[in-house]
CSV table of C-alpha atoms and ligand atoms in Angstrom, one decimal:
chain,number,residue,atom,x,y,z
A,12,MET,CA,74.7,2.0,49.3
A,13,ASN,CA,72.8,0.2,46.6
A,14,THR,CA,74.1,-1.4,43.4
A,15,THR,CA,71.9,0.4,40.8
A,16,PRO,CA,73.8,0.2,37.5
A,17,ARG,CA,75.0,3.6,36.2
A,18,PRO,CA,74.5,4.7,32.6
A,19,ASP,CA,78.1,5.2,31.4
A,20,HIS,CA,77.5,8.8,30.1
A,21,VAL,CA,76.5,9.9,33.6
A,22,THR,CA,79.6,11.0,35.5
A,23,GLY,CA,78.0,12.1,38.8
A,24,MET,CA,75.3,13.9,40.8
A,25,ARG,CA,76.4,17.2,42.2
A,26,CYS,CA,74.8,18.9,45.3
A,27,THR,CA,73.5,22.3,44.3
A,28,LEU,CA,74.3,23.6,47.8
A,29,CYS,CA,77.8,22.3,48.7
A,30,GLY,CA,79.1,21.1,45.3
A,31,LYS,CA,79.9,17.6,46.6
A,32,THR,CA,79.6,15.0,43.9
A,33,TYR,CA,78.2,11.5,44.3
A,34,LEU,CA,78.0,8.6,41.9
A,35,PRO,CA,74.5,7.3,41.0
A,36,GLY,CA,73.9,4.4,43.4
A,37,GLU,CA,75.9,6.1,46.2
A,38,VAL,CA,72.9,8.3,47.2
A,39,ASP,CA,69.3,7.8,46.4
A,40,TYR,CA,67.8,11.3,45.9
A,41,VAL,CA,69.4,14.3,47.8
A,42,CYS,CA,72.8,15.2,49.3
A,43,PRO,CA,73.0,13.4,52.7
A,44,ASP,CA,74.7,16.4,54.2
A,45,HIS,CA,71.9,18.8,53.3
A,46,GLY,CA,68.7,16.8,53.5
A,47,ASN,CA,65.7,18.0,51.4
A,48,GLU,CA,67.6,21.2,50.4
A,49,GLY,CA,70.5,19.2,48.9
A,50,ILE,CA,69.0,18.8,45.4
A,51,LEU,CA,71.4,17.1,43.1
A,52,ASP,CA,72.2,18.0,39.5
A,53,ILE,CA,73.1,15.2,37.1
A,54,GLU,CA,76.4,15.5,35.3
A,55,TYR,CA,77.4,14.0,32.0
A,56,ASP,CA,80.3,13.1,29.8
A,57,TYR,CA,79.6,15.4,26.9
A,58,ASP,CA,82.4,13.9,24.7
A,59,ALA,CA,80.8,10.5,25.0
A,60,ILE,CA,77.3,12.0,24.3
A,61,GLY,CA,78.6,14.0,21.3
A,62,ARG,CA,79.9,10.8,19.7
A,63,ARG,CA,76.4,9.2,20.0
A,64,ILE,CA,74.1,12.0,18.9
A,65,SER,CA,74.2,15.2,16.9
A,66,PRO,CA,71.9,17.5,15.0
A,67,HIS,CA,73.0,15.5,11.9
A,68,SER,CA,72.0,12.1,13.4
A,69,LEU,CA,68.8,13.6,14.7
A,70,ALA,CA,67.9,14.8,11.2
A,71,ARG,CA,67.7,11.2,10.2
A,72,ASP,CA,66.0,10.0,13.4
A,73,LYS,CA,62.3,9.1,12.9
A,74,THR,CA,61.5,8.8,16.6
A,75,CYS,CA,58.6,11.1,17.2
A,76,SER,CA,58.9,11.3,21.0
A,77,GLN,CA,61.4,12.6,23.6
A,78,TRP,CA,63.3,9.4,23.3
A,79,ARG,CA,65.0,10.7,20.2
A,80,TYR,CA,67.3,12.4,22.8
A,81,ARG,CA,67.9,9.2,24.8
A,82,PRO,CA,71.7,9.5,24.7
A,83,LEU,CA,71.2,12.8,26.6
A,84,LEU,CA,69.0,11.2,29.3
A,85,PRO,CA,70.2,9.4,32.5
A,86,VAL,CA,68.8,6.0,31.7
A,87,LEU,CA,70.4,2.7,30.8
A,88,PRO,CA,70.2,1.7,27.2
A,89,GLU,CA,68.2,-1.4,27.9
A,90,THR,CA,65.5,0.1,30.2
A,91,PRO,CA,62.2,0.1,28.3
A,92,ALA,CA,60.2,3.4,28.1
A,93,PRO,CA,56.5,3.4,29.0
A,94,SER,CA,54.3,2.7,26.0
A,95,ALA,CA,52.7,6.1,25.9
A,96,VAL,CA,54.2,8.6,23.4
A,97,VAL,CA,55.7,11.4,25.3
A,98,GLY,CA,57.2,14.6,23.9
A,99,TRP,CA,57.9,15.9,20.3
A,100,THR,CA,55.0,18.2,20.8
A,101,PRO,CA,54.4,20.8,18.1
A,102,LEU,CA,56.1,24.2,18.0
A,103,TYR,CA,54.5,26.7,15.7
A,104,GLU,CA,54.6,30.4,14.9
A,105,ASN,CA,51.5,32.5,15.4
A,106,PRO,CA,51.6,35.8,13.6
A,107,ARG,CA,48.2,36.9,14.8
A,108,LEU,CA,49.0,36.6,18.5
A,109,ALA,CA,52.4,38.1,17.8
A,110,ALA,CA,50.8,41.2,16.3
A,111,ALA,CA,48.3,41.5,19.1
A,112,VAL,CA,51.1,41.4,21.7
A,113,GLY,CA,53.4,43.7,19.7
A,114,LEU,CA,56.1,41.2,18.6
A,115,ASP,CA,57.5,40.3,15.1
A,116,THR,CA,57.8,36.6,15.9
A,117,LEU,CA,56.1,34.5,18.5
A,118,PHE,CA,56.1,30.7,18.8
A,119,ILE,CA,53.8,28.4,20.8
A,120,LYS,CA,55.2,25.2,22.2
A,121,ASP,CA,52.2,23.1,22.9
A,122,ASP,CA,52.7,20.7,25.7
A,123,SER,CA,49.0,20.5,26.4
A,124,ARG,CA,49.2,17.7,23.8
A,125,GLN,CA,51.1,15.3,26.0
A,126,PRO,CA,49.4,12.0,26.8
A,127,THR,CA,48.0,13.1,30.1
A,128,GLY,CA,47.7,16.7,29.1
A,129,SER,CA,50.7,18.3,30.7
A,130,LEU,CA,54.5,18.7,30.4
A,131,LYS,CA,54.8,16.6,33.5
A,132,ASP,CA,54.7,13.4,31.3
A,133,ARG,CA,58.3,14.2,30.3
A,134,ALA,CA,59.5,13.7,33.8
A,135,SER,CA,57.1,11.0,34.9
A,136,ALA,CA,58.0,8.7,32.0
A,137,LEU,CA,61.6,9.0,33.2
A,138,ALA,CA,60.6,8.4,36.8
A,139,VAL,CA,59.0,5.1,35.9
A,140,MET,CA,62.1,4.0,34.1
A,141,LYS,CA,64.4,5.0,37.0
A,142,ALA,CA,62.0,3.1,39.4
A,143,ARG,CA,62.3,0.0,37.2
A,144,GLU,CA,66.1,0.3,37.2
A,145,ALA,CA,66.0,0.6,41.0
A,146,GLY,CA,63.9,-2.6,41.2
A,147,ALA,CA,60.9,-0.7,42.8
A,148,ASP,CA,57.3,-1.9,42.4
A,149,MET,CA,55.6,1.2,43.8
A,150,ILE,CA,56.1,4.9,43.0
A,151,THR,CA,54.8,7.8,44.9
A,152,THR,CA,54.5,11.5,44.5
A,153,ALA,CA,52.8,14.6,45.9
A,154,SER,CA,51.5,17.0,43.4
A,155,THR,CA,49.2,19.9,42.8
A,156,GLY,CA,47.6,17.6,40.2
A,157,ASN,CA,49.5,17.3,36.9
A,158,ALA,CA,52.6,15.5,38.2
A,159,ALA,CA,50.3,13.0,39.8
A,160,ALA,CA,48.2,12.6,36.7
A,161,ALA,CA,51.3,12.2,34.6
A,162,LEU,CA,52.8,9.6,37.0
A,163,ALA,CA,49.5,7.7,37.2
A,164,GLY,CA,49.3,7.7,33.4
A,165,MET,CA,52.9,6.7,32.8
A,166,CYS,CA,52.5,3.9,35.5
A,167,ALA,CA,49.4,2.7,33.7
A,168,ALA,CA,51.3,2.6,30.4
A,169,ASP,CA,54.0,0.6,32.1
A,170,GLY,CA,52.1,-1.7,34.5
A,171,MET,CA,53.7,-0.1,37.5
A,172,ARG,CA,51.8,0.8,40.7
A,173,CYS,CA,51.6,4.2,42.3
A,174,THR,CA,50.4,6.0,45.4
A,175,ILE,CA,49.4,9.7,45.0
A,176,PHE,CA,49.0,12.5,47.5
A,177,VAL,CA,47.2,15.6,46.2
A,178,PRO,CA,45.6,18.5,48.1
A,179,ARG,CA,41.9,18.0,48.4
A,180,SER,CA,41.5,21.3,46.5
A,181,ALA,CA,43.0,19.8,43.3
A,182,PRO,CA,40.8,20.4,40.2
A,183,ARG,CA,38.3,17.5,39.7
A,184,ALA,CA,39.5,16.7,36.2
A,185,LYS,CA,43.0,15.9,37.6
A,186,VAL,CA,41.5,13.7,40.3
A,187,ALA,CA,39.4,12.0,37.6
A,188,GLN,CA,42.5,11.2,35.6
A,189,LEU,CA,44.1,9.6,38.7
A,190,LEU,CA,41.1,7.4,39.3
A,191,ALA,CA,40.8,6.4,35.6
A,192,TYR,CA,44.5,5.4,35.5
A,193,GLY,CA,44.0,3.2,38.6
A,194,ALA,CA,46.3,5.0,41.0
A,195,ARG,CA,45.9,4.7,44.7
A,196,VAL,CA,44.9,8.3,45.6
A,197,PHE,CA,44.9,10.3,48.9
A,198,LEU,CA,43.2,13.7,49.0
A,199,VAL,CA,45.3,15.5,51.6
A,200,ASP,CA,43.3,17.9,53.8
A,201,GLY,CA,46.0,20.6,53.5
A,202,SER,CA,48.2,22.4,50.9
A,203,TYR,CA,50.5,21.0,48.3
A,204,ASP,CA,53.4,21.7,50.7
A,205,ASP,CA,51.6,19.6,53.4
A,206,ALA,CA,51.1,16.8,50.8
A,207,PHE,CA,54.7,16.9,49.9
A,208,GLU,CA,55.9,16.4,53.5
A,209,LEU,CA,53.5,13.6,54.0
A,210,CYS,CA,54.6,11.9,50.8
A,211,LEU,CA,58.3,12.1,51.7
A,212,ALA,CA,57.6,10.5,55.1
A,213,ALA,CA,55.4,7.8,53.5
A,214,ALA,CA,58.1,7.0,50.9
A,215,ALA,CA,60.7,6.7,53.6
A,216,GLU,CA,58.5,4.5,55.8
A,217,TYR,CA,57.3,2.1,53.1
A,218,GLY,CA,60.3,2.1,50.8
A,219,TRP,CA,58.4,3.4,47.7
A,220,TYR,CA,60.3,5.0,44.8
A,221,ASN,CA,60.0,8.7,45.2
A,222,ARG,CA,59.2,10.9,42.2
A,223,ASN,CA,58.7,14.1,44.1
A,224,THR,CA,59.6,17.3,42.2
A,225,GLY,CA,62.7,19.1,43.6
A,226,PHE,CA,63.7,15.9,45.4
A,227,ASN,CA,64.2,13.3,42.8
A,228,PRO,CA,67.1,14.6,40.7
A,229,TYR,CA,65.9,13.0,37.5
A,230,MET,CA,62.7,15.0,37.0
A,231,ALA,CA,64.4,18.2,35.7
A,232,GLU,CA,66.3,15.8,33.3
A,233,GLY,CA,63.0,14.7,31.8
A,234,LYS,CA,61.7,18.2,31.5
A,235,LYS,CA,64.8,19.4,29.7
A,236,THR,CA,63.7,17.6,26.6
A,237,ALA,CA,61.3,20.5,25.9
A,238,ALA,CA,64.4,22.7,25.4
A,239,TYR,CA,65.9,20.3,22.9
A,240,GLU,CA,62.7,20.1,20.9
A,241,ILE,CA,62.3,23.9,20.8
A,242,CYS,CA,65.8,24.3,19.3
A,243,GLU,CA,65.6,21.3,16.9
A,244,GLN,CA,62.1,22.5,15.7
A,245,LEU,CA,63.7,25.9,15.0
A,246,ASP,CA,66.4,24.3,13.0
A,247,TRP,CA,69.0,24.8,15.8
A,248,GLN,CA,68.3,28.5,16.0
A,249,CYS,CA,68.0,29.5,19.6
A,250,PRO,CA,65.0,31.8,20.4
A,251,ASP,CA,65.7,35.0,22.3
A,252,ALA,CA,63.3,34.4,25.2
A,253,VAL,CA,61.2,31.5,26.6
A,254,PHE,CA,58.3,32.2,28.9
A,255,VAL,CA,57.1,29.6,31.3
A,256,GLY,CA,54.8,29.4,34.4
A,257,VAL,CA,56.8,28.7,37.5
A,258,GLY,CA,55.7,27.0,40.7
A,259,ASP,CA,58.3,24.7,42.2
A,260,GLY,CA,60.8,25.8,39.6
A,261,CYS,CA,61.6,22.4,38.2
A,262,ILE,CA,60.4,23.1,34.6
A,263,ILE,CA,62.4,26.3,34.3
A,264,SER,CA,65.5,24.5,35.8
A,265,GLY,CA,65.0,21.7,33.3
A,266,LEU,CA,64.8,24.1,30.4
A,267,HIS,CA,68.0,25.8,31.6
A,268,LYS,CA,69.7,22.3,31.8
A,269,GLY,CA,68.5,21.4,28.3
A,270,PHE,CA,69.8,24.6,26.7
A,271,LEU,CA,73.1,24.3,28.6
A,272,ASP,CA,73.5,20.7,27.4
A,273,MET,CA,73.1,21.9,23.8
A,274,TYR,CA,75.4,24.8,24.3
A,275,ARG,CA,78.1,22.5,25.8
A,276,LEU,CA,77.7,20.1,22.9
A,277,GLY,CA,78.1,23.1,20.5
A,278,TRP,CA,74.6,22.6,19.0
A,279,ILE,CA,73.6,26.2,19.8
A,280,ASP,CA,75.8,29.3,20.3
A,281,ARG,CA,73.9,31.0,23.1
A,282,LEU,CA,71.1,30.5,25.6
A,283,PRO,CA,67.7,32.1,25.5
A,284,ARG,CA,66.6,34.4,28.3
A,285,LEU,CA,64.4,32.3,30.7
A,286,MET,CA,61.3,34.3,31.7
A,287,GLY,CA,59.7,32.8,34.8
A,288,VAL,CA,56.0,33.7,35.3
A,289,GLN,CA,54.5,33.6,38.8
A,290,ALA,CA,51.1,34.3,40.0
A,291,GLU,CA,50.7,37.3,42.3
A,292,GLY,CA,49.5,35.0,45.1
A,293,SER,CA,52.4,32.5,44.7
A,294,ASP,CA,55.4,34.8,44.1
A,295,PHE,CA,58.1,33.3,46.2
A,296,LEU,CA,60.7,33.3,43.5
A,297,TYR,CA,59.7,36.7,42.1
A,298,ARG,CA,60.2,38.2,45.6
A,299,CYS,CA,63.4,36.4,46.2
A,300,TRP,CA,64.8,37.5,42.8
A,301,GLU,CA,63.7,41.1,43.3
A,302,ALA,CA,65.3,41.3,46.8
A,303,GLY,CA,68.4,39.4,45.6
A,304,ALA,CA,67.8,37.2,48.6
A,305,ASP,CA,69.2,33.7,49.4
A,306,PRO,CA,66.5,31.3,48.3
A,307,VAL,CA,67.5,28.7,50.8
A,308,SER,CA,66.8,30.8,53.9
A,309,PHE,CA,64.0,33.0,52.4
A,310,PRO,CA,60.8,32.3,54.4
A,311,ALA,CA,58.0,30.3,52.8
A,312,ILE,CA,54.9,32.2,51.8
A,313,ARG,CA,51.2,31.2,51.9
A,314,ALA,CA,50.4,30.5,48.3
A,315,HIS,CA,47.0,31.1,46.8
A,316,THR,CA,46.2,31.4,43.1
A,317,VAL,CA,43.7,30.3,40.5
A,318,ALA,CA,46.6,28.7,38.7
A,319,ASP,CA,46.8,25.7,40.9
A,320,SER,CA,49.8,24.1,39.0
A,321,ILE,CA,52.0,27.1,39.9
A,322,SER,CA,50.9,27.3,43.5
A,323,ALA,CA,53.9,26.7,45.7
A,324,GLY,CA,54.6,28.4,49.1
A,325,LEU,CA,58.2,27.0,49.2
A,326,PRO,CA,59.3,26.2,45.7
A,327,ARG,CA,61.3,23.0,45.9
A,328,ASP,CA,63.7,23.8,43.0
A,329,ARG,CA,64.1,27.5,44.1
A,330,LYS,CA,67.9,27.5,43.9
A,331,LYS,CA,68.1,26.0,40.5
A,332,ALA,CA,65.3,28.2,39.2
A,333,LEU,CA,66.9,31.4,40.3
A,334,LYS,CA,70.2,30.4,38.8
A,335,GLY,CA,68.5,29.5,35.5
A,336,VAL,CA,67.0,33.0,35.3
A,337,ALA,CA,70.1,34.8,36.5
A,338,ASP,CA,72.5,32.9,34.2
A,339,THR,CA,70.5,33.6,31.1
A,340,ASP,CA,69.9,37.2,31.9
A,341,GLY,CA,66.2,36.4,32.2
A,342,ALA,CA,63.6,37.7,34.6
A,343,PHE,CA,60.8,36.7,36.9
A,344,LEU,CA,57.4,38.3,36.2
A,345,ARG,CA,54.5,38.5,38.6
A,346,VAL,CA,50.9,38.5,37.2
A,347,ALA,CA,47.5,38.9,38.8
A,348,ASP,CA,45.1,35.9,38.7
A,349,GLN,CA,42.8,38.1,36.6
A,350,ALA,CA,45.5,38.5,34.0
A,351,ILE,CA,46.1,34.8,34.0
A,352,LEU,CA,42.4,34.1,33.5
A,353,SER,CA,42.1,36.6,30.6
A,354,ALA,CA,45.1,34.9,29.0
A,355,ILE,CA,43.1,31.7,28.6
A,356,PRO,CA,40.6,32.9,26.0
A,357,GLU,CA,43.1,35.3,24.5
A,358,LEU,CA,45.5,32.4,23.8
A,359,ALA,CA,42.6,30.0,22.7
A,360,ARG,CA,41.0,32.6,20.3
A,361,ALA,CA,44.3,33.5,18.7
A,362,THR,CA,45.9,30.1,18.4
A,363,GLY,CA,43.4,27.3,19.0
A,364,VAL,CA,45.4,26.2,22.0
A,365,PHE,CA,43.3,25.8,25.1
A,366,ALA,CA,45.4,26.0,28.2
A,367,GLU,CA,44.8,25.6,31.9
A,368,PRO,CA,45.6,28.8,34.0
A,369,ALA,CA,49.3,27.9,34.6
A,370,GLY,CA,49.6,27.0,30.9
A,371,ALA,CA,48.2,30.4,29.8
A,372,SER,CA,50.3,32.3,32.4
A,373,PRO,CA,53.3,32.7,30.0
A,374,LEU,CA,51.1,34.9,27.8
A,375,ALA,CA,50.1,37.0,30.8
A,376,GLY,CA,53.8,37.2,31.6
A,377,LEU,CA,54.7,38.2,28.1
A,378,HIS,CA,52.3,41.2,28.3
A,379,ALA,CA,53.9,42.2,31.6
A,380,ALA,CA,57.4,41.9,30.0
A,381,MET,CA,56.3,44.0,27.1
A,382,ALA,CA,54.9,46.7,29.4
A,383,GLN,CA,58.1,46.7,31.4
A,384,GLY,CA,60.3,47.0,28.3
A,385,LEU,CA,62.0,43.6,29.1
A,386,VAL,CA,61.3,42.4,25.6
A,387,ARG,CA,61.2,44.4,22.4
A,388,ARG,CA,59.3,44.0,19.1
A,389,ASP,CA,62.2,42.1,17.5
A,390,THR,CA,62.7,39.7,20.4
A,391,THR,CA,61.9,36.2,19.2
A,392,CYS,CA,59.7,34.6,22.0
A,393,VAL,CA,58.4,31.2,22.8
A,394,LEU,CA,55.4,30.6,25.1
A,395,LEU,CA,55.6,27.2,26.7
A,396,VAL,CA,52.1,26.0,27.1
A,397,THR,CA,52.5,23.5,29.9
A,398,GLY,CA,49.0,22.1,30.5
A,399,SER,CA,45.6,21.6,28.8
A,400,GLY,CA,42.5,23.7,29.5
A,401,LEU,CA,40.5,20.5,29.9
A,402,LYS,CA,42.3,20.1,33.3
A,403,ASP,CA,40.4,22.9,34.9
A,404,VAL,CA,37.1,23.9,33.1
A,405,ASP,CA,35.8,25.9,36.1
A,406,ALA,CA,38.7,28.4,35.7
A,407,THR,CA,37.8,28.8,32.0
A,408,ILE,CA,34.2,29.4,32.6
A,409,LYS,CA,35.1,32.0,35.2
A,410,ALA,CA,37.6,33.5,32.7
A,411,CYS,CA,35.0,33.7,29.9
A,412,GLY,CA,32.3,35.4,32.0
A,413,ALA,CA,28.7,34.6,31.0
A,414,GLU,CA,27.5,31.1,30.4
A,415,PRO,CA,25.9,30.5,27.0
A,416,PRO,CA,22.1,31.1,26.7
A,417,ILE,CA,19.8,28.0,26.8
A,418,ILE,CA,17.2,27.9,24.0
A,419,SER,CA,14.4,25.7,22.9
A,420,PRO,CA,15.3,23.6,19.8
A,421,THR,CA,13.3,25.7,17.4
A,422,MET,CA,14.3,28.3,14.7
A,423,GLY,CA,11.8,30.7,16.3
A,424,ALA,CA,13.7,30.6,19.6
A,425,LEU,CA,17.1,31.0,17.8
A,426,ARG,CA,15.8,34.0,15.8
A,427,ASP,CA,14.5,35.6,19.0
A,428,VAL,CA,17.9,35.2,20.8
A,429,LEU,CA,20.0,36.2,17.8
A,430,GLY,CA,17.7,39.3,17.4
A,431,LYS,CA,18.3,40.3,21.0
A,432,ILE,CA,22.1,39.8,20.7
A,433,GLU,CA,22.1,42.0,17.6
A,434,ARG,CA,20.0,44.7,19.2
A,435,ASN,CA,22.4,44.7,22.2
A,436,GLN,CA,25.4,45.0,19.9
A,437,ASN,CA,23.9,47.9,18.0
A,438,HIS,CA,23.0,49.5,21.3
A,439,LYS,CA,26.6,49.3,22.4
A,440,ARG,CA,27.8,50.8,19.2
B,13,PLP,C1,54.0,21.8,37.1
B,13,PLP,C2,53.4,22.8,36.2
B,13,PLP,C3,54.0,24.1,36.1
B,13,PLP,C4,55.1,24.6,36.9
B,13,PLP,O1,56.2,23.8,37.0
B,13,PLP,P1,57.2,23.9,38.2
B,13,PLP,O2,58.3,22.9,37.9
B,13,PLP,O3,56.4,23.5,39.4
B,13,PLP,O4,57.7,25.3,38.3
B,13,PLP,C5,53.4,25.0,35.1
B,13,PLP,N1,52.4,24.6,34.4
B,13,PLP,C6,51.8,23.4,34.5
B,13,PLP,C7,50.6,23.1,33.7
B,13,PLP,C8,52.3,22.5,35.4
B,13,PLP,O5,51.7,21.3,35.6
B,14,ZN,ZN1,75.4,19.1,49.9
């Protein structure tokens, strides 16, 4: 048992399997009775929180980061946040995309604009703070890429060291980020699931602070700030449905937690439907949800998708993710890689937001939900764009088809090529 001090608004950590509650400091990450499956959920004293923060106090708060919600986060008041500015990303309406999809109202929440280009910064910033509180000097994580880039970036912004395990198939841009931020990186010759197991073993052996998704109970707490921002940016009107790409299920569980927090505090009067979008080749949660199966015993699949950030054969937060969808009357949607790839230019051309495949997957999921009648024209929807298109340019070039023509730097050459293009278009008409 360690003596890590406990923020006084955190009342406990409850095992999502057996319901047993622990005090922070009593256990490190998971329920000792249930090993890696015993993911803990942080519990709060909402009366105490309600005395410290409210929509009214927030209206006067000039903090333009997720730390405006600090009284709702499981950190000590004195722990410094990394210097990078995380959160408070823009939410905006896009009537053009709404019309194209067949909706009256559609919002984009653009988390591609986080410091390291993905929503994972919300969790990784918190991980660095929890590691500081625990007195650690090294943090580790396995990741399909973005959690690693986020951890490396937040560690750089804090002067903390980290050791990263990513599958060797991780997109080059994500690996480049790791190198630039000065992380110690291992490219694992295996899948994300293999990297995860190796990272857990290494953390146990070397005593590193463990940021792994669906293991460290604080990560969903960082991700929940996206839910707060959506509601505050909509003037405390809850949207009807939120679409998000789902791999391990930590983001969607975090969103559920965030909306629940606000509901318990009386800031919103209902929860939005959580719509989890999975790739056809990484559809564990979709299958489990459709079969009404127990996610804990459901067998792992072999995941393969162009959307590397939502590739997970055994989603770590599967239990919380299924509960989030079930409790909000939401749905899981399964979309083909081709639909995800087409969503990249569709989103970019209608909104100016350039997403990586997993970040564009909510738009593919929205199309599927419309086709299935799960949302109607008057359903107010939010697409959570979780990662930047600059993370994976190969996927985009694939999505957009032909490469641009190469021309000599002369007007003659340009006239020639433009003429050809026009003749082609006339021909097609
Ligand atoms: C991690 C990630 C997701 C999926 O989050 P999970 O918690 O694994 O479900 C979606 N999109 C992007 C860009 C991500 O990095
Ligand atoms: Zn337990």
